[in-house]
Amino acid sequence: MNNSIMILIFIISTVAGYKLIKDVPSLLHTPLMSGMNAFSGITVVGAILTTASAAALHSKILGAIAIILAMINVVGGFYITDRMLGKFKSGLKDK
Amino acid sequence: MELNIVNIVSLVIILICAADIKLMSSPKTALVGNRIGALSMLAAILFVLIYNDIITIPLLLVSLIIGAFIGILFTYKTGGVKIPQLVALFNGFGGGASLIVSFILLLEQGSNIDTFARFTAFSGAIVGGLTFSGSLIAAGKLEGIINQKPVTIKAHSMITSLLLIILLAIMIFGTVIDDYIVTFASGATVLSLLFGVIFAIRIGGADMPITISLLNSCSGLAASVCGFAVGDIILISLGAIVGASGLILTQIMCKAMNRSLWHILTGSTYRKAIDSSTETIVEIKSDGAKKEVHNYLEIVNKAKNYHSTWLWHGIVSSSGTGKITF
């Protein structure tokens, strides 16, 4: 893919990210952080692509480790956020 | 950019994920947002597997399933007390994955990829590496394995700056010089891991939530830079969104906890006291210097923001009762 298009996408996304969260109630700081942590596990996509195209055996093994690590990040991250939010669900309803 | 099916689906997934982060920042929609986020992430993974026609490679599927299984097991087994540590640990894993992806790219096709891709691969290795080791130290501190107090070594600031300069040099020379790529990549890996450790050990245990948020922003950036190296727009965009909004969240948390990011990063401790002569609250540093921070009214107005600190400890202390009241 064209480098300049990738840079453009990066800039637009960064600006979007800045605008995205403004008035977060402090109650949600921790779950939001945990949720975004899960999103950052999207690097699993990169791990999949590199492992699939890797030729050498050691690269494949390293790639498999990367997929496992990133997948723990994604699945664990969303699950733990779910548990966190579920825990004070009653508190949220009062708001 | 061509309007083919791949780019359109990628854009849709990115927009849904961005909307999820928005949903998660409001109390009423947070739970739904998180679940939609999980689904859209699953869609992103399946989509990448399908359009590249690599869904039949057993190694990928087995690794994905093992990772998902370990993630569920970790979370299921962990009680409420240890949730903050676990978030830090997961964050470290994400950074570690970005490090490995960049390292493989440099190892496999270091001299074949263009200068730009090589530069981003080096950046990915460095940011991923410091996220990995920094998060592990953060998790260790919260767990109590490592001393929770800020640990400072001799000439700490100088070593930090020196490491940063060397890392930048490796990034530039590794990109420009065609030979020794493996050496440069290994050097970048080792030094960035070291940098993460040195950066995180001087931060106190009470400041860890903010540190983890900052490292989370870093792992987003690492993912985004990896995206440049592999040329995938979902990765670039989502990583950048997490990187930027993570930084904003870090700032919001700093404000709510009444700490400055600079103080946290340099491990400086100061105490606050009330100066009765001027009726203000002052910061007293270790060398005795005083600095006025707020007057009383401001403090009262800000008081509701202090929830954030309570929440963190609330999760910890509520695990016994299974209930949090605000």
Tab-separated table of C-alpha atoms in Angstrom:
chain	number	residue	atom	x	y	z
A	1	MET	CA	0.000	0.000	0.000
A	2	ASN	CA	1.033	3.555	-0.738
A	3	ASN	CA	3.076	5.114	2.086
A	4	SER	CA	1.441	8.532	1.882
A	5	ILE	CA	-2.040	6.995	2.170
A	6	MET	CA	-0.921	5.076	5.254
A	7	ILE	CA	0.443	8.262	6.822
A	8	LEU	CA	-2.818	10.042	6.018
A	9	ILE	CA	-4.825	7.260	7.695
A	10	PHE	CA	-2.525	7.486	10.725
A	11	ILE	CA	-3.032	11.256	11.036
A	12	ILE	CA	-6.815	11.087	10.627
A	13	SER	CA	-7.060	8.284	13.196
A	14	THR	CA	-4.879	10.159	15.677
A	15	VAL	CA	-7.055	13.267	15.402
A	16	ALA	CA	-10.176	11.098	15.734
A	17	GLY	CA	-8.688	9.440	18.821
A	18	TYR	CA	-8.024	12.811	20.401
A	19	LYS	CA	-11.597	13.955	19.808
A	20	LEU	CA	-13.156	10.654	20.809
A	21	ILE	CA	-13.122	10.855	24.576
A	22	LYS	CA	-13.701	14.123	26.316
A	23	ASP	CA	-16.099	13.935	29.212
A	24	VAL	CA	-15.460	10.543	30.721
A	25	PRO	CA	-16.942	10.224	34.201
A	26	SER	CA	-14.131	9.251	36.562
A	27	LEU	CA	-16.160	6.174	37.447
A	28	LEU	CA	-15.323	4.813	33.995
A	29	HIS	CA	-11.599	5.611	33.822
A	30	THR	CA	-10.443	2.133	34.772
A	31	PRO	CA	-12.893	0.128	32.602
A	32	LEU	CA	-12.274	2.437	29.635
A	33	MET	CA	-8.533	1.982	30.021
A	34	SER	CA	-8.982	-1.768	30.222
A	35	GLY	CA	-11.240	-1.752	27.152
A	36	MET	CA	-8.796	0.289	25.108
A	37	ASN	CA	-6.074	-2.077	26.254
A	38	ALA	CA	-8.093	-4.872	24.654
A	39	PHE	CA	-8.354	-2.836	21.428
A	40	SER	CA	-4.585	-2.379	21.353
A	41	GLY	CA	-4.381	-6.150	21.058
A	42	ILE	CA	-5.384	-5.579	17.408
A	43	THR	CA	-1.681	-6.152	16.793
A	44	VAL	CA	-2.808	-9.788	16.542
A	45	VAL	CA	-3.702	-8.926	12.919
A	46	GLY	CA	-0.066	-7.979	12.303
A	47	ALA	CA	1.085	-11.143	14.034
A	48	ILE	CA	-1.196	-13.269	11.821
A	49	LEU	CA	0.027	-11.598	8.609
A	50	THR	CA	3.730	-11.900	9.490
A	51	THR	CA	3.470	-15.475	10.691
A	52	ALA	CA	1.601	-16.490	7.548
A	53	SER	CA	4.307	-15.047	5.321
A	54	ALA	CA	7.273	-16.162	7.464
A	55	ALA	CA	9.574	-18.678	5.800
A	56	ALA	CA	12.097	-19.734	8.434
A	57	LEU	CA	11.067	-22.086	11.229
A	58	HIS	CA	12.275	-19.824	14.050
A	59	SER	CA	10.241	-16.951	12.587
A	60	LYS	CA	7.157	-19.135	12.551
A	61	ILE	CA	7.692	-20.128	16.187
A	62	LEU	CA	8.210	-16.494	17.210
A	63	GLY	CA	5.129	-15.543	15.182
A	64	ALA	CA	3.027	-18.170	16.940
A	65	ILE	CA	4.179	-16.757	20.299
A	66	ALA	CA	3.215	-13.253	19.114
A	67	ILE	CA	-0.264	-14.453	18.096
A	68	ILE	CA	-0.742	-16.166	21.462
A	69	LEU	CA	0.392	-13.070	23.409
A	70	ALA	CA	-1.779	-10.687	21.372
A	71	MET	CA	-4.767	-13.021	21.615
A	72	ILE	CA	-4.410	-13.178	25.418
A	73	ASN	CA	-4.446	-9.376	25.319
A	74	VAL	CA	-7.616	-9.225	23.207
A	75	VAL	CA	-9.701	-11.970	24.801
A	76	GLY	CA	-8.544	-11.365	28.374
A	77	GLY	CA	-8.905	-7.616	27.917
A	78	PHE	CA	-12.524	-7.685	26.764
A	79	TYR	CA	-13.473	-10.352	29.298
A	80	ILE	CA	-11.951	-8.466	32.231
A	81	THR	CA	-13.627	-5.210	31.137
A	82	ASP	CA	-16.918	-7.052	30.968
A	83	ARG	CA	-16.427	-8.342	34.504
A	84	MET	CA	-15.429	-4.895	35.754
A	85	LEU	CA	-18.478	-3.221	34.214
A	86	GLY	CA	-20.752	-6.000	35.397
A	87	LYS	CA	-19.467	-5.536	38.924
A	88	PHE	CA	-20.768	-2.046	39.319
A	89	LYS	CA	-23.709	-2.345	37.012
A	90	SER	CA	-26.085	-1.507	39.854
A	91	GLY	CA	-24.026	1.593	40.577
A	92	LEU	CA	-24.322	2.678	36.962
A	93	LYS	CA	-28.100	2.320	36.958
A	94	ASP	CA	-28.391	4.806	39.809
A	95	LYS	CA	-26.705	7.490	37.732
B	1	MET	CA	-7.123	4.648	-2.276
B	2	GLU	CA	-9.011	2.107	-4.291
B	3	LEU	CA	-12.577	1.455	-3.278
B	4	ASN	CA	-12.285	-2.312	-3.279
B	5	ILE	CA	-14.045	-4.684	-0.928
B	6	VAL	CA	-11.004	-5.069	1.359
B	7	ASN	CA	-10.682	-1.346	2.050
B	8	ILE	CA	-14.422	-0.858	2.512
B	9	VAL	CA	-14.710	-3.699	5.038
B	10	SER	CA	-11.601	-2.421	6.835
B	11	LEU	CA	-13.068	1.073	7.090
B	12	VAL	CA	-16.372	-0.284	8.419
B	13	ILE	CA	-14.555	-2.278	11.117
B	14	ILE	CA	-12.472	0.777	12.074
B	15	LEU	CA	-15.568	2.992	12.338
B	16	ILE	CA	-17.377	0.437	14.504
B	17	CYS	CA	-14.372	0.175	16.839
B	18	ALA	CA	-14.107	3.970	17.111
B	19	ALA	CA	-17.824	4.155	17.906
B	20	ASP	CA	-17.265	1.488	20.589
B	21	ILE	CA	-14.670	3.571	22.392
B	22	LYS	CA	-17.193	6.412	22.332
B	23	LEU	CA	-19.880	4.113	23.748
B	24	MET	CA	-17.510	2.897	26.447
B	25	SER	CA	-16.920	6.412	27.711
B	26	SER	CA	-20.537	6.778	28.818
B	27	PRO	CA	-21.909	4.872	31.842
B	28	LYS	CA	-25.164	3.747	30.218
B	29	THR	CA	-23.616	2.245	27.107
B	30	ALA	CA	-20.271	1.029	28.441
B	31	LEU	CA	-21.191	-2.629	28.791
B	32	VAL	CA	-22.809	-2.819	25.330
B	33	GLY	CA	-19.866	-0.939	23.803
B	34	ASN	CA	-17.421	-3.420	25.241
B	35	ARG	CA	-19.346	-6.390	23.858
B	36	ILE	CA	-19.712	-4.870	20.388
B	37	GLY	CA	-15.985	-4.099	20.559
B	38	ALA	CA	-15.196	-7.749	21.232
B	39	LEU	CA	-17.370	-8.812	18.285
B	40	SER	CA	-15.837	-6.289	15.892
B	41	MET	CA	-12.381	-7.457	16.931
B	42	LEU	CA	-13.416	-11.034	16.131
B	43	ALA	CA	-14.688	-9.772	12.759
B	44	ALA	CA	-11.341	-8.041	12.105
B	45	ILE	CA	-9.390	-11.234	12.832
B	46	LEU	CA	-11.671	-13.445	10.717
B	47	PHE	CA	-11.614	-10.894	7.895
B	48	VAL	CA	-7.816	-10.827	7.786
B	49	LEU	CA	-7.696	-14.631	7.811
B	50	ILE	CA	-10.268	-14.914	5.020
B	51	TYR	CA	-9.199	-12.227	2.553
B	52	ASN	CA	-5.562	-13.314	2.702
B	53	ASP	CA	-6.726	-16.902	2.263
B	54	ILE	CA	-4.674	-18.098	5.226
B	55	ILE	CA	-7.520	-19.452	7.337
B	56	THR	CA	-6.447	-23.011	6.543
B	57	ILE	CA	-2.948	-22.680	8.029
B	58	PRO	CA	-3.132	-24.827	11.191
B	59	LEU	CA	-0.358	-22.935	13.039
B	60	LEU	CA	-2.386	-19.715	12.982
B	61	LEU	CA	-5.629	-21.287	14.166
B	62	VAL	CA	-3.950	-23.307	16.909
B	63	SER	CA	-2.086	-20.219	18.197
B	64	LEU	CA	-5.262	-18.129	18.132
B	65	ILE	CA	-7.196	-20.747	20.077
B	66	ILE	CA	-4.405	-21.270	22.628
B	67	GLY	CA	-4.157	-17.488	23.177
B	68	ALA	CA	-7.909	-17.087	23.581
B	69	PHE	CA	-8.026	-20.020	25.992
B	70	ILE	CA	-5.179	-18.657	28.159
B	71	GLY	CA	-6.816	-15.199	28.162
B	72	ILE	CA	-10.112	-16.616	29.413
B	73	LEU	CA	-8.380	-18.844	31.958
B	74	PHE	CA	-6.275	-15.987	33.383
B	75	THR	CA	-9.277	-13.728	33.778
B	76	TYR	CA	-11.557	-16.437	35.109
B	77	LYS	CA	-9.065	-17.523	37.766
B	78	THR	CA	-8.235	-14.020	38.896
B	79	GLY	CA	-10.197	-12.462	41.713
B	80	GLY	CA	-11.176	-8.811	41.915
B	81	VAL	CA	-8.151	-7.884	43.997
B	82	LYS	CA	-5.768	-8.669	41.182
B	83	ILE	CA	-7.618	-7.021	38.308
B	84	PRO	CA	-5.263	-3.998	37.999
B	85	GLN	CA	-2.224	-6.274	37.787
B	86	LEU	CA	-3.918	-8.366	35.153
B	87	VAL	CA	-4.721	-5.317	32.998
B	88	ALA	CA	-1.053	-4.314	33.205
B	89	LEU	CA	0.057	-7.846	32.337
B	90	PHE	CA	-2.283	-8.046	29.298
B	91	ASN	CA	-1.052	-4.661	28.140
B	92	GLY	CA	2.509	-5.960	28.338
B	93	PHE	CA	1.557	-8.987	26.240
B	94	GLY	CA	0.156	-6.710	23.526
B	95	GLY	CA	3.395	-4.712	23.485
B	96	GLY	CA	5.406	-7.928	23.411
B	97	ALA	CA	3.446	-9.117	20.373
B	98	SER	CA	4.204	-5.856	18.529
B	99	LEU	CA	7.875	-6.262	19.407
B	100	ILE	CA	7.977	-9.811	18.034
B	101	VAL	CA	6.100	-8.866	14.830
B	102	SER	CA	8.559	-6.052	14.096
B	103	PHE	CA	11.511	-8.291	14.946
B	104	ILE	CA	10.362	-11.054	12.576
B	105	LEU	CA	9.851	-8.527	9.787
B	106	LEU	CA	13.394	-7.218	10.204
B	107	LEU	CA	14.793	-10.735	10.501
B	108	GLU	CA	12.996	-12.179	7.497
B	109	GLN	CA	12.997	-9.372	4.968
B	110	GLY	CA	15.064	-6.628	6.551
B	111	SER	CA	17.030	-5.768	3.429
B	112	ASN	CA	14.158	-6.338	0.993
B	113	ILE	CA	11.546	-3.971	2.395
B	114	ASP	CA	11.711	-0.263	1.582
B	115	THR	CA	13.266	2.331	3.877
B	116	PHE	CA	9.920	3.471	5.217
B	117	ALA	CA	8.785	-0.028	6.215
B	118	ARG	CA	12.166	-0.688	7.825
B	119	PHE	CA	11.968	2.555	9.808
B	120	THR	CA	8.497	1.669	11.078
B	121	ALA	CA	9.591	-1.871	11.938
B	122	PHE	CA	12.429	-0.482	14.086
B	123	SER	CA	10.005	1.948	15.760
B	124	GLY	CA	7.561	-0.887	16.394
B	125	ALA	CA	10.269	-2.996	18.027
B	126	ILE	CA	11.347	-0.141	20.294
B	127	VAL	CA	7.882	1.042	21.395
B	128	GLY	CA	6.669	-2.549	21.752
B	129	GLY	CA	9.723	-3.520	23.792
B	130	LEU	CA	9.438	-0.710	26.302
B	131	THR	CA	5.694	-1.334	26.618
B	132	PHE	CA	6.347	-5.007	27.338
B	133	SER	CA	8.968	-4.629	30.055
B	134	GLY	CA	7.398	-1.464	31.518
B	135	SER	CA	4.016	-3.171	31.879
B	136	LEU	CA	5.557	-6.259	33.465
B	137	ILE	CA	7.302	-4.044	36.036
B	138	ALA	CA	4.002	-2.213	36.653
B	139	ALA	CA	2.205	-5.523	37.162
B	140	GLY	CA	5.002	-6.738	39.446
B	141	LYS	CA	4.772	-3.582	41.540
B	142	LEU	CA	0.995	-3.873	41.917
B	143	GLU	CA	1.320	-7.551	42.794
B	144	GLY	CA	3.971	-6.686	45.397
B	145	ILE	CA	6.735	-8.787	43.829
B	146	ILE	CA	8.747	-5.619	43.232
B	147	ASN	CA	9.189	-2.826	45.764
B	148	GLN	CA	6.180	-0.503	45.424
B	149	LYS	CA	8.191	2.554	46.352
B	150	PRO	CA	9.910	4.485	43.563
B	151	VAL	CA	13.299	2.863	43.010
B	152	THR	CA	15.926	5.281	41.785
B	153	ILE	CA	19.363	4.255	40.669
B	154	LYS	CA	22.413	6.483	40.425
B	155	ALA	CA	22.090	9.103	37.657
B	156	HIS	CA	18.650	7.784	36.750
B	157	SER	CA	17.625	10.685	34.503
B	158	MET	CA	20.938	10.610	32.683
B	159	ILE	CA	20.725	6.877	31.994
B	160	THR	CA	17.150	7.316	30.734
B	161	SER	CA	18.165	10.094	28.344
B	162	LEU	CA	21.256	8.210	27.201
B	163	LEU	CA	19.222	5.068	26.440
B	164	LEU	CA	16.723	7.161	24.488
B	165	ILE	CA	19.470	8.720	22.396
B	166	ILE	CA	21.053	5.325	21.664
B	167	LEU	CA	17.643	3.911	20.696
B	168	LEU	CA	17.037	6.819	18.325
B	169	ALA	CA	20.492	6.294	16.823
B	170	ILE	CA	19.804	2.574	16.293
B	171	MET	CA	16.491	3.456	14.648
B	172	ILE	CA	18.159	5.872	12.221
B	173	PHE	CA	21.306	3.835	11.443
B	174	GLY	CA	19.328	0.596	11.210
B	175	THR	CA	17.103	2.230	8.606
B	176	VAL	CA	19.895	3.798	6.569
B	177	ILE	CA	22.567	1.088	6.660
B	178	ASP	CA	21.722	-2.051	4.704
B	179	ASP	CA	24.026	-4.451	6.556
B	180	TYR	CA	23.918	-5.709	10.138
B	181	ILE	CA	20.129	-5.435	10.308
B	182	VAL	CA	19.870	-8.414	12.659
B	183	THR	CA	22.458	-6.850	14.974
B	184	PHE	CA	20.601	-3.547	14.968
B	185	ALA	CA	17.263	-5.286	15.564
B	186	SER	CA	18.658	-7.294	18.493
B	187	GLY	CA	20.229	-4.151	19.961
B	188	ALA	CA	16.950	-2.251	19.653
B	189	THR	CA	15.094	-5.112	21.347
B	190	VAL	CA	17.474	-5.462	24.309
B	191	LEU	CA	17.842	-1.727	24.907
B	192	SER	CA	14.111	-0.982	24.614
B	193	LEU	CA	13.386	-3.742	27.140
B	194	LEU	CA	15.983	-2.192	29.452
B	195	PHE	CA	14.476	1.246	28.907
B	196	GLY	CA	11.019	-0.016	29.935
B	197	VAL	CA	12.431	-1.419	33.189
B	198	ILE	CA	14.379	1.726	34.053
B	199	PHE	CA	11.394	3.908	33.166
B	200	ALA	CA	8.921	1.940	35.297
B	201	ILE	CA	10.908	1.174	38.454
B	202	ARG	CA	11.119	4.801	39.508
B	203	ILE	CA	7.326	5.156	39.559
B	204	GLY	CA	5.491	4.654	42.845
B	205	GLY	CA	2.784	2.012	43.301
B	206	ALA	CA	0.024	4.601	43.842
B	207	ASP	CA	0.720	6.147	40.453
B	208	MET	CA	0.495	2.817	38.650
B	209	PRO	CA	-3.039	3.312	37.226
B	210	ILE	CA	-1.820	6.392	35.353
B	211	THR	CA	1.364	4.625	34.276
B	212	ILE	CA	-0.596	1.679	32.915
B	213	SER	CA	-2.819	4.087	30.997
B	214	LEU	CA	0.273	5.710	29.490
B	215	LEU	CA	1.774	2.323	28.601
B	216	ASN	CA	-1.584	1.387	27.079
B	217	SER	CA	-1.292	4.417	24.825
B	218	CYS	CA	2.220	3.213	23.942
B	219	SER	CA	1.000	-0.260	23.026
B	220	GLY	CA	-1.583	1.354	20.725
B	221	LEU	CA	1.188	3.314	19.059
B	222	ALA	CA	3.301	0.165	18.766
B	223	ALA	CA	0.408	-1.638	17.066
B	224	SER	CA	-0.082	1.276	14.686
B	225	VAL	CA	3.602	1.380	13.736
B	226	CYS	CA	3.493	-2.381	13.168
B	227	GLY	CA	0.580	-1.682	10.837
B	228	PHE	CA	2.812	0.522	8.698
B	229	ALA	CA	5.392	-2.238	8.487
B	230	VAL	CA	2.900	-4.908	7.398
B	231	GLY	CA	0.723	-2.481	5.378
B	232	ASP	CA	-2.626	-3.113	7.048
B	233	ILE	CA	-5.013	-0.179	7.496
B	234	ILE	CA	-7.083	-1.703	10.327
B	235	LEU	CA	-3.906	-2.010	12.366
B	236	ILE	CA	-2.645	1.489	11.530
B	237	SER	CA	-5.935	3.192	12.240
B	238	LEU	CA	-7.082	1.346	15.347
B	239	GLY	CA	-3.597	1.525	16.873
B	240	ALA	CA	-3.467	5.269	16.282
B	241	ILE	CA	-6.948	5.758	17.770
B	242	VAL	CA	-5.969	3.839	20.919
B	243	GLY	CA	-2.637	5.672	21.086
B	244	ALA	CA	-4.244	9.115	20.934
B	245	SER	CA	-7.282	8.475	23.111
B	246	GLY	CA	-5.096	6.584	25.598
B	247	LEU	CA	-2.955	9.687	25.958
B	248	ILE	CA	-6.062	11.830	26.545
B	249	LEU	CA	-7.335	9.358	29.129
B	250	THR	CA	-3.953	9.491	30.863
B	251	GLN	CA	-4.257	13.263	31.108
B	252	ILE	CA	-7.829	13.055	32.387
B	253	MET	CA	-6.722	10.551	35.052
B	254	CYS	CA	-3.810	12.778	36.063
B	255	LYS	CA	-6.215	15.662	36.566
B	256	ALA	CA	-8.656	13.557	38.541
B	257	MET	CA	-5.924	12.235	40.813
B	258	ASN	CA	-4.372	15.663	41.080
B	259	ARG	CA	-0.960	14.511	39.917
B	260	SER	CA	1.200	15.878	37.159
B	261	LEU	CA	2.469	13.440	34.558
B	262	TRP	CA	5.963	14.852	34.827
B	263	HIS	CA	6.046	14.273	38.599
B	264	ILE	CA	4.920	10.709	38.090
B	265	LEU	CA	7.454	9.920	35.372
B	266	THR	CA	10.348	11.377	37.303
B	267	GLY	CA	9.203	9.579	40.460
B	268	SER	CA	9.213	12.806	42.402
B	269	THR	CA	7.248	12.752	45.604
B	270	TYR	CA	5.927	15.866	47.208
B	271	ARG	CA	3.548	16.388	50.014
B	272	LYS	CA	0.697	18.808	50.153
B	273	ALA	CA	0.037	21.021	53.107
B	274	ILE	CA	-2.227	23.877	54.046
B	275	ASP	CA	-0.477	27.174	54.434
B	276	SER	CA	-2.550	28.880	57.106
B	277	SER	CA	-1.151	32.345	56.515
B	278	THR	CA	-2.382	32.547	52.917
B	279	GLU	CA	-5.214	29.994	53.204
B	280	THR	CA	-3.961	28.049	50.223
B	281	ILE	CA	-2.805	24.524	49.620
B	282	VAL	CA	0.867	24.306	48.807
B	283	GLU	CA	3.172	21.647	47.445
B	284	ILE	CA	6.269	21.160	49.525
B	285	LYS	CA	9.099	19.469	47.659
B	286	SER	CA	11.935	17.570	49.280
B	287	ASP	CA	14.225	20.575	49.093
B	288	GLY	CA	11.701	22.649	51.025
B	289	ALA	CA	10.521	24.744	48.089
B	290	LYS	CA	6.871	25.762	48.336
B	291	LYS	CA	4.497	26.220	45.469
B	292	GLU	CA	0.875	27.313	45.668
B	293	VAL	CA	-1.477	24.847	44.020
B	294	HIS	CA	-5.093	25.684	44.700
B	295	ASN	CA	-7.319	27.681	46.922
B	296	TYR	CA	-10.022	25.893	48.881
B	297	LEU	CA	-12.900	26.641	46.538
B	298	GLU	CA	-11.175	25.027	43.602
B	299	ILE	CA	-10.560	21.920	45.659
B	300	VAL	CA	-14.217	21.652	46.608
B	301	ASN	CA	-15.258	22.048	42.991
B	302	LYS	CA	-12.844	19.387	41.926
B	303	ALA	CA	-13.759	17.023	44.717
B	304	LYS	CA	-16.148	14.950	42.651
B	305	ASN	CA	-13.347	14.047	40.281
B	306	TYR	CA	-11.583	12.163	43.046
B	307	HIS	CA	-13.822	9.192	42.359
B	308	SER	CA	-11.212	7.814	40.026
B	309	THR	CA	-8.755	7.160	42.813
B	310	TRP	CA	-11.519	5.568	44.807
B	311	LEU	CA	-12.604	3.359	41.981
B	312	TRP	CA	-9.174	1.840	41.663
B	313	HIS	CA	-9.049	1.044	45.328
B	314	GLY	CA	-12.779	0.328	45.251
B	315	ILE	CA	-12.273	-2.640	42.970
B	316	VAL	CA	-9.566	-3.884	45.260
B	317	SER	CA	-11.471	-3.423	48.486
B	318	SER	CA	-14.839	-4.519	47.168
B	319	SER	CA	-13.740	-7.932	46.074
B	320	GLY	CA	-14.623	-9.307	49.472
B	321	THR	CA	-18.174	-8.030	49.381
B	322	GLY	CA	-18.679	-8.211	45.625
B	323	LYS	CA	-20.358	-4.829	45.669
B	324	ILE	CA	-19.269	-1.314	45.037
B	325	THR	CA	-21.296	1.646	46.047
B	326	PHE	CA	-20.680	5.158	44.868
